[in-house]
mmCIF file of C-alpha atoms and ligand atoms in Angstrom:
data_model
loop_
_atom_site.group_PDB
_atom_site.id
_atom_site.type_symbol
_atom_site.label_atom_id
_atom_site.label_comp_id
_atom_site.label_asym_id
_atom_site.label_seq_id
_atom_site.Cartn_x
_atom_site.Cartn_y
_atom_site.Cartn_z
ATOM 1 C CA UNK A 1 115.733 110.278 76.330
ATOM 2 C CA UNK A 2 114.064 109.439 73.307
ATOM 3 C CA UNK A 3 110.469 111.351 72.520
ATOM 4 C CA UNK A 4 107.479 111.840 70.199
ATOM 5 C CA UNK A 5 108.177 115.314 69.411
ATOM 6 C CA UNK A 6 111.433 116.738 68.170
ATOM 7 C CA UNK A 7 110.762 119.952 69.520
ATOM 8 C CA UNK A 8 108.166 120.373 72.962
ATOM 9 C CA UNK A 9 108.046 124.089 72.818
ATOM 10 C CA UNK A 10 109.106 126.281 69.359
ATOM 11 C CA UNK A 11 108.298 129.883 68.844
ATOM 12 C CA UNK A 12 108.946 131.914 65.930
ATOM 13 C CA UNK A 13 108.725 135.574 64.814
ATOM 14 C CA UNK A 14 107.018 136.412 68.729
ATOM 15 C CA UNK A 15 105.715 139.797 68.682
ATOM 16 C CA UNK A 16 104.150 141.690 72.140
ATOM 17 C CA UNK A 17 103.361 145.204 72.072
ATOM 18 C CA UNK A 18 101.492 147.134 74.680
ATOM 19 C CA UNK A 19 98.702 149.682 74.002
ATOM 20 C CA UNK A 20 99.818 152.615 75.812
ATOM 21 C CA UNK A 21 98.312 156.639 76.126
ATOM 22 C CA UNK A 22 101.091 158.924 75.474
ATOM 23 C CA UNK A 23 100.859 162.711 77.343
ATOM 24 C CA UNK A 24 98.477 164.087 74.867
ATOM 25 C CA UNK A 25 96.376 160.809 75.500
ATOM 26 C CA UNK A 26 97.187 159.200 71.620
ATOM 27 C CA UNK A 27 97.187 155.384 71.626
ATOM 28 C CA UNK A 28 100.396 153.997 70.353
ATOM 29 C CA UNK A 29 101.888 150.696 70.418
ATOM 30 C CA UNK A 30 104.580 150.049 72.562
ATOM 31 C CA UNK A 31 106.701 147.216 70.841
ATOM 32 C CA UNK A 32 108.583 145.252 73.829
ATOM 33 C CA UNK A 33 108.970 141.791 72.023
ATOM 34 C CA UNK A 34 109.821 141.705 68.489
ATOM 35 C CA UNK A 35 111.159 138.781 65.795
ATOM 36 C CA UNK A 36 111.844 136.569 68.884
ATOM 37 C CA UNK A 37 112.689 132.837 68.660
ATOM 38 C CA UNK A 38 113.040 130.114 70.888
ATOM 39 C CA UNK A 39 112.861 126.258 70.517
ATOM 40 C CA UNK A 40 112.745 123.943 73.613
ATOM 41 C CA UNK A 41 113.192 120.150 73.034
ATOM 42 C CA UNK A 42 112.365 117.504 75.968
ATOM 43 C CA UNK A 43 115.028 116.916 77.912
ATOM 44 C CA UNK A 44 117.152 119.797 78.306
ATOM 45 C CA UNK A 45 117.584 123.261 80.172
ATOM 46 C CA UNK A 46 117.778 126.291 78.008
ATOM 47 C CA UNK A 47 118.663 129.377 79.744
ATOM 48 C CA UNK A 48 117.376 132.720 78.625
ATOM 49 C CA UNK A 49 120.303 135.302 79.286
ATOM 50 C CA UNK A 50 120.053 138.580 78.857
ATOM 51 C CA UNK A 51 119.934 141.918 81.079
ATOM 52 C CA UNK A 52 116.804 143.871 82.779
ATOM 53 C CA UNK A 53 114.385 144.686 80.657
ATOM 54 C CA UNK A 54 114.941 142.594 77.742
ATOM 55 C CA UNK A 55 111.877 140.713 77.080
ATOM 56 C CA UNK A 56 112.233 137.414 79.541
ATOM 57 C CA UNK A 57 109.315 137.607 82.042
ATOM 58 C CA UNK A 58 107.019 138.229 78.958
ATOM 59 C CA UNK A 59 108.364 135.648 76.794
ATOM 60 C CA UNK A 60 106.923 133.171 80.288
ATOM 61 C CA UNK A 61 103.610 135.458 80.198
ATOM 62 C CA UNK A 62 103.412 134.952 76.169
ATOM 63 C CA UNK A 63 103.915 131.218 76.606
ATOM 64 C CA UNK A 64 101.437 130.541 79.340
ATOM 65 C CA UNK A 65 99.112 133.646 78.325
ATOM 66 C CA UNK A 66 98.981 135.328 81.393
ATOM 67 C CA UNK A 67 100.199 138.757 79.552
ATOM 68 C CA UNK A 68 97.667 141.899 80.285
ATOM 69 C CA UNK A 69 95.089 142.517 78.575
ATOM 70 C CA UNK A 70 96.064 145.697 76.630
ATOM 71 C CA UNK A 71 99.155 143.166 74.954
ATOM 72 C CA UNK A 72 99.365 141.981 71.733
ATOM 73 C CA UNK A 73 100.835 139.003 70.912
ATOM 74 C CA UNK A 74 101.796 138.475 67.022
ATOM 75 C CA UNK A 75 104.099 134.818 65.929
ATOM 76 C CA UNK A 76 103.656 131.608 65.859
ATOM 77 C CA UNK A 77 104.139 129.368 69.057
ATOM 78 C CA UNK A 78 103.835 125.622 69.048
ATOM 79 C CA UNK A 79 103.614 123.391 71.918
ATOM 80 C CA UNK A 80 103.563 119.462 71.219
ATOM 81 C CA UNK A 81 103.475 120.136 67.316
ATOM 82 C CA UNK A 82 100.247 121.868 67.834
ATOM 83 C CA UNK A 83 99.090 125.806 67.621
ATOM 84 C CA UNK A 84 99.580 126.975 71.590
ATOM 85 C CA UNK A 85 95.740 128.707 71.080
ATOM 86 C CA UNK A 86 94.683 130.594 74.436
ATOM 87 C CA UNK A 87 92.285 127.745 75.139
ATOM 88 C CA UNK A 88 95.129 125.317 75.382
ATOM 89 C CA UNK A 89 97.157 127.820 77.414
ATOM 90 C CA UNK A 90 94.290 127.742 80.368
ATOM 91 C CA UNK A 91 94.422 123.908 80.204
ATOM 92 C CA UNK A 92 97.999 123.555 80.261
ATOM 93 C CA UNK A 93 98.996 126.158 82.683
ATOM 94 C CA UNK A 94 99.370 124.620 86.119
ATOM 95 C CA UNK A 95 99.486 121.013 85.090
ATOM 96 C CA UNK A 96 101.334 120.535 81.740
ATOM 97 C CA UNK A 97 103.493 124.002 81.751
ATOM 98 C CA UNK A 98 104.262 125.290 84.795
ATOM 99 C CA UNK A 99 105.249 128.776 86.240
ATOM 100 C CA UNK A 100 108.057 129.538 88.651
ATOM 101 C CA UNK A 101 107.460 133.477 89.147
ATOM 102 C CA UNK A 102 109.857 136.251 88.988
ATOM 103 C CA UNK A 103 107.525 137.706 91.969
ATOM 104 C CA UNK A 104 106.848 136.425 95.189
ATOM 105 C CA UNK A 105 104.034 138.337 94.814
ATOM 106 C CA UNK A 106 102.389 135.496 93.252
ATOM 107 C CA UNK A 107 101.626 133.866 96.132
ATOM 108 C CA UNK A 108 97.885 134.268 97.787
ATOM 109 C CA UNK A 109 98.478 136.394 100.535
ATOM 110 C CA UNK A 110 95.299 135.037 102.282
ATOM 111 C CA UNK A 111 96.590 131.393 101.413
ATOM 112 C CA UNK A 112 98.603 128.697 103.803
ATOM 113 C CA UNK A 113 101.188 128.173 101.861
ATOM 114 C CA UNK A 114 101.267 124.356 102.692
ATOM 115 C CA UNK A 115 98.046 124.744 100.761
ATOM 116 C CA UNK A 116 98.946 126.993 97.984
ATOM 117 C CA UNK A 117 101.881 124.795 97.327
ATOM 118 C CA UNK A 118 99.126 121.923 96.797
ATOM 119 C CA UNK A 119 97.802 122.830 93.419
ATOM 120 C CA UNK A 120 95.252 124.885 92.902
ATOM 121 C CA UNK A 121 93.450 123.212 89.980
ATOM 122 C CA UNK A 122 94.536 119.833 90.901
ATOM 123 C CA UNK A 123 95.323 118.565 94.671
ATOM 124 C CA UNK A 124 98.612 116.546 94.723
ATOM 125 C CA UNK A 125 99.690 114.535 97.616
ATOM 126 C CA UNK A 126 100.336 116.508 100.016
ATOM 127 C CA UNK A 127 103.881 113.722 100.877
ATOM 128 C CA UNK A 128 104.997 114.939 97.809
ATOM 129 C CA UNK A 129 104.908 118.572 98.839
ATOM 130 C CA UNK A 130 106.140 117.960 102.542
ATOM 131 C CA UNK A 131 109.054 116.080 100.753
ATOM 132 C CA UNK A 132 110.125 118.910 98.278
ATOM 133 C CA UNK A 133 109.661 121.430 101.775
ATOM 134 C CA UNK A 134 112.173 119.217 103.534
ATOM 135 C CA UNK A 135 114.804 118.862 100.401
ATOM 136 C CA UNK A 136 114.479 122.969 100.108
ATOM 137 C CA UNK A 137 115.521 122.733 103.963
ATOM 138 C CA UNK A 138 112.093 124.390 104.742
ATOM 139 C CA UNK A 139 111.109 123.633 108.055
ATOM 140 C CA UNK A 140 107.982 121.681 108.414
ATOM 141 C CA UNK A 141 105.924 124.447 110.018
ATOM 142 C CA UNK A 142 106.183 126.561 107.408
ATOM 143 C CA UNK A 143 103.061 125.215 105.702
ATOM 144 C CA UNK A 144 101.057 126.463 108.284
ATOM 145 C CA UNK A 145 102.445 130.028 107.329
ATOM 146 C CA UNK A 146 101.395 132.982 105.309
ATOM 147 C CA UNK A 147 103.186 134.245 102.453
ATOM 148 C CA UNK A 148 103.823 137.424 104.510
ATOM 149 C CA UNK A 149 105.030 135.466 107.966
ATOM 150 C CA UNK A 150 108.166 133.963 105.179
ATOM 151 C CA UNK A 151 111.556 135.842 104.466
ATOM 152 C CA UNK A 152 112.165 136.543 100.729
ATOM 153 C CA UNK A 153 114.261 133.431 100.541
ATOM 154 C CA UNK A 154 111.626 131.235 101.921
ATOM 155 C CA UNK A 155 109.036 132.141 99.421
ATOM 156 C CA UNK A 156 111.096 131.784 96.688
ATOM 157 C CA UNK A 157 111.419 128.299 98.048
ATOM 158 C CA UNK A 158 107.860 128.003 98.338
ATOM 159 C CA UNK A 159 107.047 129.463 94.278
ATOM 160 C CA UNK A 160 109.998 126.567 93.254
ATOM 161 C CA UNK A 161 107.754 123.790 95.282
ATOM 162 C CA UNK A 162 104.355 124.828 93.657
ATOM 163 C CA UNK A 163 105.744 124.018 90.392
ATOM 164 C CA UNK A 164 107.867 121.523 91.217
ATOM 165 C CA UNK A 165 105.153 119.147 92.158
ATOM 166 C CA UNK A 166 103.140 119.456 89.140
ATOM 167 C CA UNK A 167 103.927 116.775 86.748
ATOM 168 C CA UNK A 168 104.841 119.537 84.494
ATOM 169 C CA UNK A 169 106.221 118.737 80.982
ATOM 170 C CA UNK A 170 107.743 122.375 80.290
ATOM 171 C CA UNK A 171 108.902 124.247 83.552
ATOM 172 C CA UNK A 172 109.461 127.383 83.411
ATOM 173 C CA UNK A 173 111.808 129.230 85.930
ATOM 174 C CA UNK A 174 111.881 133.081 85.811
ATOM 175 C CA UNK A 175 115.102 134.050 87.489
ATOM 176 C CA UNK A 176 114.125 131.432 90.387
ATOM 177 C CA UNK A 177 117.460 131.906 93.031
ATOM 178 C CA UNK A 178 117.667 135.227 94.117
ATOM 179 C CA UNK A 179 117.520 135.504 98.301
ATOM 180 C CA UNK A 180 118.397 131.329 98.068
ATOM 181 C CA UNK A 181 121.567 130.652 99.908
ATOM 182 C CA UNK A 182 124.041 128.921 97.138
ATOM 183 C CA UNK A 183 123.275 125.273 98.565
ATOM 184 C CA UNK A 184 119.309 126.277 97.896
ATOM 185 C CA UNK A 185 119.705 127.111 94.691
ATOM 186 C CA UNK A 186 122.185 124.188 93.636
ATOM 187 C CA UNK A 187 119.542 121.693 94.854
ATOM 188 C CA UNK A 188 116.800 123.851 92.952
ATOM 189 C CA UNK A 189 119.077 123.451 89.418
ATOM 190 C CA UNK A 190 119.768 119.724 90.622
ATOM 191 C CA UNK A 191 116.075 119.105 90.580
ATOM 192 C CA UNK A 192 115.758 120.653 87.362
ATOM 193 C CA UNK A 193 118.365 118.394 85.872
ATOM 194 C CA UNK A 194 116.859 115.696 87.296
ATOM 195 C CA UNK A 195 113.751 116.777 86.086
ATOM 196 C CA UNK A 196 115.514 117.650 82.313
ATOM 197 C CA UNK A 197 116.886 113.673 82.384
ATOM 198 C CA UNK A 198 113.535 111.875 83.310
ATOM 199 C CA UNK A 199 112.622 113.734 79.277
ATOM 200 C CA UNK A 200 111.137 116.963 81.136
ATOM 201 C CA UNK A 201 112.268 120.637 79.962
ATOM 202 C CA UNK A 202 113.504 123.572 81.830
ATOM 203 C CA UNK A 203 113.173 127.250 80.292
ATOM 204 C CA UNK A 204 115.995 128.650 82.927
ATOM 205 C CA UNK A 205 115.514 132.331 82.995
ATOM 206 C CA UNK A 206 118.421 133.840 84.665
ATOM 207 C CA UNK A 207 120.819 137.087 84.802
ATOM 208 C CA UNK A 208 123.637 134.533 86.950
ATOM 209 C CA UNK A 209 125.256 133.503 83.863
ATOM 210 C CA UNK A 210 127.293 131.480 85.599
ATOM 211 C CA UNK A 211 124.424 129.022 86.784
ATOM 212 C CA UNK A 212 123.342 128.938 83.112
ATOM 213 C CA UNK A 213 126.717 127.757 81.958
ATOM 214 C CA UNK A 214 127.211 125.094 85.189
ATOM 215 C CA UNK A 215 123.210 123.814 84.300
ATOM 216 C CA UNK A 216 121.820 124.104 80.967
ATOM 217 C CA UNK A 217 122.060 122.787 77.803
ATOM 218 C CA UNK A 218 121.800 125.730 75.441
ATOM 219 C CA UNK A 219 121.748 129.158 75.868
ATOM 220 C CA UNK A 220 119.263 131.766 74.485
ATOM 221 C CA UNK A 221 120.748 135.752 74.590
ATOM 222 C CA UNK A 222 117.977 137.883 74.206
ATOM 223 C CA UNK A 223 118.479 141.671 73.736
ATOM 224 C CA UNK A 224 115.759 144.901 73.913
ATOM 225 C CA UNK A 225 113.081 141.480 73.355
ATOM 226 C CA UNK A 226 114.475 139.810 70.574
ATOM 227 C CA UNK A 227 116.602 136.306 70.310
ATOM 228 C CA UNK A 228 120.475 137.568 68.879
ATOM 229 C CA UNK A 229 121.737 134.378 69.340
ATOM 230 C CA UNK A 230 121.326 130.726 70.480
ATOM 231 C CA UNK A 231 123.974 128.229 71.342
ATOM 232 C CA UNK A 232 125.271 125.109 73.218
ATOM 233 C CA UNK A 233 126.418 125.776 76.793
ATOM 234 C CA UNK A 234 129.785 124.748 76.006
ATOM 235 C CA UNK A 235 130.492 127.718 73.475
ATOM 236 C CA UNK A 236 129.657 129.802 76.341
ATOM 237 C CA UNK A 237 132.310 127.477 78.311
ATOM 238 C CA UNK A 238 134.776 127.634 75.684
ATOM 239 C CA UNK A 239 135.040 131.260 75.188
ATOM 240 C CA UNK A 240 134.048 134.635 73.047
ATOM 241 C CA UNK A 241 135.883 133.180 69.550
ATOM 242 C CA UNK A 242 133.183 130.426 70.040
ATOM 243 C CA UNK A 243 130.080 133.051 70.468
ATOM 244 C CA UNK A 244 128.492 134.412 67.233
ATOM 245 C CA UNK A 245 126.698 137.720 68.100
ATOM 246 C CA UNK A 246 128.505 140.465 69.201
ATOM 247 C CA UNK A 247 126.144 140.769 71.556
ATOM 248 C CA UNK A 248 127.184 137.003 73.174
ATOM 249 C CA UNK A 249 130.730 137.662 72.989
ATOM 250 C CA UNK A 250 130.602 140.841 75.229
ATOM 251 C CA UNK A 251 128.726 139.322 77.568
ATOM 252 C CA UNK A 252 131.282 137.267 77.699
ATOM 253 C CA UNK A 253 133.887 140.020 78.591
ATOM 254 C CA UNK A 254 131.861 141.504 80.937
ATOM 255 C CA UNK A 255 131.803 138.678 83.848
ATOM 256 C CA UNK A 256 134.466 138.901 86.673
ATOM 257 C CA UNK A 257 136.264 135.956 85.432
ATOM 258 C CA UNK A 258 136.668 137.664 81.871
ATOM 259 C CA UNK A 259 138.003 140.847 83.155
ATOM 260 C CA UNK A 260 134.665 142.865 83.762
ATOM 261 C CA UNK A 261 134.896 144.661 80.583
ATOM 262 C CA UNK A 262 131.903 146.872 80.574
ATOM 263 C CA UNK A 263 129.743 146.844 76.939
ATOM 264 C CA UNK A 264 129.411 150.809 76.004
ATOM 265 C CA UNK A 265 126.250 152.179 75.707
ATOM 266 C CA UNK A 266 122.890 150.756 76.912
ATOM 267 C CA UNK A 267 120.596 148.827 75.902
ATOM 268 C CA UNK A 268 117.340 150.774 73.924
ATOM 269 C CA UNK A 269 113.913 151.433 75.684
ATOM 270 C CA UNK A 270 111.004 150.009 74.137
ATOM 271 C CA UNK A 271 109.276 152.776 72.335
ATOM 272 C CA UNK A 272 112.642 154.102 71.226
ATOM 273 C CA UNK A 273 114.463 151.146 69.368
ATOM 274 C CA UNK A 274 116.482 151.717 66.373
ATOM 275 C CA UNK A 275 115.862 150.259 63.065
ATOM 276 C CA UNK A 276 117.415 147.904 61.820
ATOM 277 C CA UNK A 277 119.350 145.049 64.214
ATOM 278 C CA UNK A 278 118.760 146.654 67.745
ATOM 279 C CA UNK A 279 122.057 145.785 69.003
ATOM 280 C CA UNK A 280 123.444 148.052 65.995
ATOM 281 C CA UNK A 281 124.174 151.833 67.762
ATOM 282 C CA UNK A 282 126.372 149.926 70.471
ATOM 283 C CA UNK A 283 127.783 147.324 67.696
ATOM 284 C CA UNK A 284 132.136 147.704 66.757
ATOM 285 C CA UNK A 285 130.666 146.249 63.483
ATOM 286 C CA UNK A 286 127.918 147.743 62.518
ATOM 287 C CA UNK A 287 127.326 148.811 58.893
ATOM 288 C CA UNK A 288 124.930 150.031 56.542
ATOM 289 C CA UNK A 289 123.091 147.409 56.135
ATOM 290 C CA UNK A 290 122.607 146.642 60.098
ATOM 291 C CA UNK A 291 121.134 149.971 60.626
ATOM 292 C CA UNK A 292 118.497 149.630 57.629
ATOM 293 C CA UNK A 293 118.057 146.284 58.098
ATOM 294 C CA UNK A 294 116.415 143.464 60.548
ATOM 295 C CA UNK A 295 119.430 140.382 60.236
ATOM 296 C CA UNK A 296 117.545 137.071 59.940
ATOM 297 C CA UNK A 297 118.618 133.991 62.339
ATOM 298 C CA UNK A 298 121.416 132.194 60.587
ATOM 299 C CA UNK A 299 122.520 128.820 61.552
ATOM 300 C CA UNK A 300 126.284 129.105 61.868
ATOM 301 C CA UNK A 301 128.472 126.085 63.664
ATOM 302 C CA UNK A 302 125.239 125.027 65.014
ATOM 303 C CA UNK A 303 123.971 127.967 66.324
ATOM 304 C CA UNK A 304 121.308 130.394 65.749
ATOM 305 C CA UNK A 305 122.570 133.945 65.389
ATOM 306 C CA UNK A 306 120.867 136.911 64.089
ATOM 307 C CA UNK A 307 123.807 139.258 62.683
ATOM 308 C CA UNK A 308 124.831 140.054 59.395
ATOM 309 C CA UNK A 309 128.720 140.057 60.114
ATOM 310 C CA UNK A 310 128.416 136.585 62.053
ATOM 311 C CA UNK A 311 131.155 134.288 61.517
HETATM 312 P P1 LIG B 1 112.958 141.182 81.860
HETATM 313 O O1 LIG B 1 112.167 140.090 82.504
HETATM 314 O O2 LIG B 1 113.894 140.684 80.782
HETATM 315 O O3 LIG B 1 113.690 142.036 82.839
HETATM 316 P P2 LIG B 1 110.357 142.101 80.995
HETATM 317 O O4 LIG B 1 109.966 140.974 80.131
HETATM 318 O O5 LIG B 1 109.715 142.172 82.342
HETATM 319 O O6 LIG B 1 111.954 142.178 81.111
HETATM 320 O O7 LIG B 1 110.039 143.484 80.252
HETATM 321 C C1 LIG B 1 110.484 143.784 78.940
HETATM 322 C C2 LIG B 1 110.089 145.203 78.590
HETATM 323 O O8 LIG B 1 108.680 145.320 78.525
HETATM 324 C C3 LIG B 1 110.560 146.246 79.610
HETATM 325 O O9 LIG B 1 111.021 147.350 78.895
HETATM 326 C C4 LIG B 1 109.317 146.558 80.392
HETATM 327 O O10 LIG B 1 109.350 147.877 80.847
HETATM 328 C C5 LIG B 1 108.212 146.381 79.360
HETATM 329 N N1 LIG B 1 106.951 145.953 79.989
HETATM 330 C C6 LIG B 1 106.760 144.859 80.767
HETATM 331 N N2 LIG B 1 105.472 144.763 81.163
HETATM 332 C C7 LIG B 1 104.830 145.836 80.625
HETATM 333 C C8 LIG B 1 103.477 146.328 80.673
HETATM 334 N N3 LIG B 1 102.527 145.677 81.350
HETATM 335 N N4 LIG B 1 103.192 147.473 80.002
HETATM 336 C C9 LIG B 1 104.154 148.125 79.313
HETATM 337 N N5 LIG B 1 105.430 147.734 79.223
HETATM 338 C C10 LIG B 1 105.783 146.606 79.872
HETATM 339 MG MG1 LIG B 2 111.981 139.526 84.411
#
């Protein structure tokens, strides 16, 4: 679908570090997020990939500006063209980008969810919600329930319906199917594509690779909070020789279908990362230069890869 803006969401050079009292009560800086990138155009899914601990749920609490208050955010990030300043996070939150939490504990425990699931800055109808209940297969008295009177599954439905109503422009879904049964979360990635064809956009945070490679557009691999490499879907389809990053093409080798091959090593703890590209004390290829050296993102075959030895 055609649109105004060639890009609805683009962040560059995203930094997030936490203020932190080591044992002897020092304040350091605990870097989680560093030289991370991410573009989102209307219309499609991107998937953010990547394993525990590697800078996802921030990257949604950077965007919408719900990190705590002892974070740091460095970078640049643009929403519509314009600077995303903290006042235009509280305005858009809830209305123009909205939140599907990793954490059911989101949810207002003191809160009917048929209510929560309303809007909280802005009522919408509440047809609208009884309809997105009934296509989740939630059955209609559940909006006279607490969040604590719902299994896990059902309040993941529940966090999926309170953003789905909004007339969001940028959804963002933080690992959004765990507890669902398969048919849940098909319809939930249905309604995102949906969603992604009427010109909407869907940040798809996920460890289920395979969902990101039926669903989205383009995948984002993010490792120990930075972007290594971004690419279409389909060179994720295709196979490793189509990946860039090292990173991306063990990934690869590491689902069932590829053979499980396990990636040695693991990946660095914030407050401990290595100079250099952080991927480089696990990387085959890693020379000199990686370990002295941050790689900048390259545009290779059409994708964005941060490695020096990318082909
Ligand atoms: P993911 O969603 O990819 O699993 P997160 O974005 O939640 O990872 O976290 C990235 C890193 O930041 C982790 O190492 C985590 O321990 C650290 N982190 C997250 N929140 C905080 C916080 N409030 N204070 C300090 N460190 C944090
Ligand atoms: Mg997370």
């Amino acid at each position: 679908m055609e649109s105004k803006y060639d890009s609805l969401l683009e962040i560059h050079d995203l930094s997030v570090s936490f203020k932190m009292y080591d044992k002897a009560l020092e304040q350091t800086d605990l870097q989680v997020i560093s030289d991370l990138h991410l573009t989102v155009r209307p219309g499609e899914i991107v998937a953010v990939a990547g394993s525990s601990g590697s800078g996802k749920s921030l990257l949604a609490s950077a965007i919408l500006g719900i990190l705590p208050g002892n974070a740091t955010v460095g970078g640049h990030l643009h929403y519509k063209g314009l600077e995303l300043t903290p006042e235009r996070q509280i305005n858009l939150r809830g209305t123009e980008i909205a939140l599907i939490p990793q954490s059911v504990a989101y949810l207002d425990p003191l809160m009917k969810v048929g209510k929560q699931a309303d809007g909280h800055k802005k009522p919408y109808p509440t047809e609208k919600r009884r309809g997105l209940f009934k296509r989740f297969g939630l059955p209609e008295k559940t909006e006279n329930l607490y969040p604590f009177q719902l299994s896990g599954g059902m309040a993941r439905r529940v966090l999926v319906s309170t953003a789905l109503i909004t007339d969001a422009e940028l959804i963002i879904a933080d690992e959004p199917t765990p507890g669902m049964s398969l048919d849940q979360a098909l319809e939930a990635l249905k309604m995102f594509r949906e969603l992604a064809n009427e010109g909407k956009a869907i940040i798809l945070i996920t460890h289920d690779i395979d969902l990101a490679f039926e669903f989205a557009d383009r995948v984002a691999v993010f490792y120990a909070g930075t972007t290594v490499e971004v690419a279409d879907t389909e060179d994720f389809r295709r196979g490793p020789e189509y990946l860039r990053h090292p990173y991306s093409k063990a990934l690869w080798n590491a689902l069932p279908q590829n053979g499980f091959k396990p990636i040695d090593g693991f990946q660095p703890y914030a407050g401990n990362l290595p100079t250099g590209c952080l991927f480089n004390p696990r990387c085959p290829y890693a020379t000199v230069e990686c370990r002295m050296k941050t790689p900048p993102v390259t545009r290779i075959r059409g994708g964005e890869v941060r490695c020096f030895h990318a082909t």
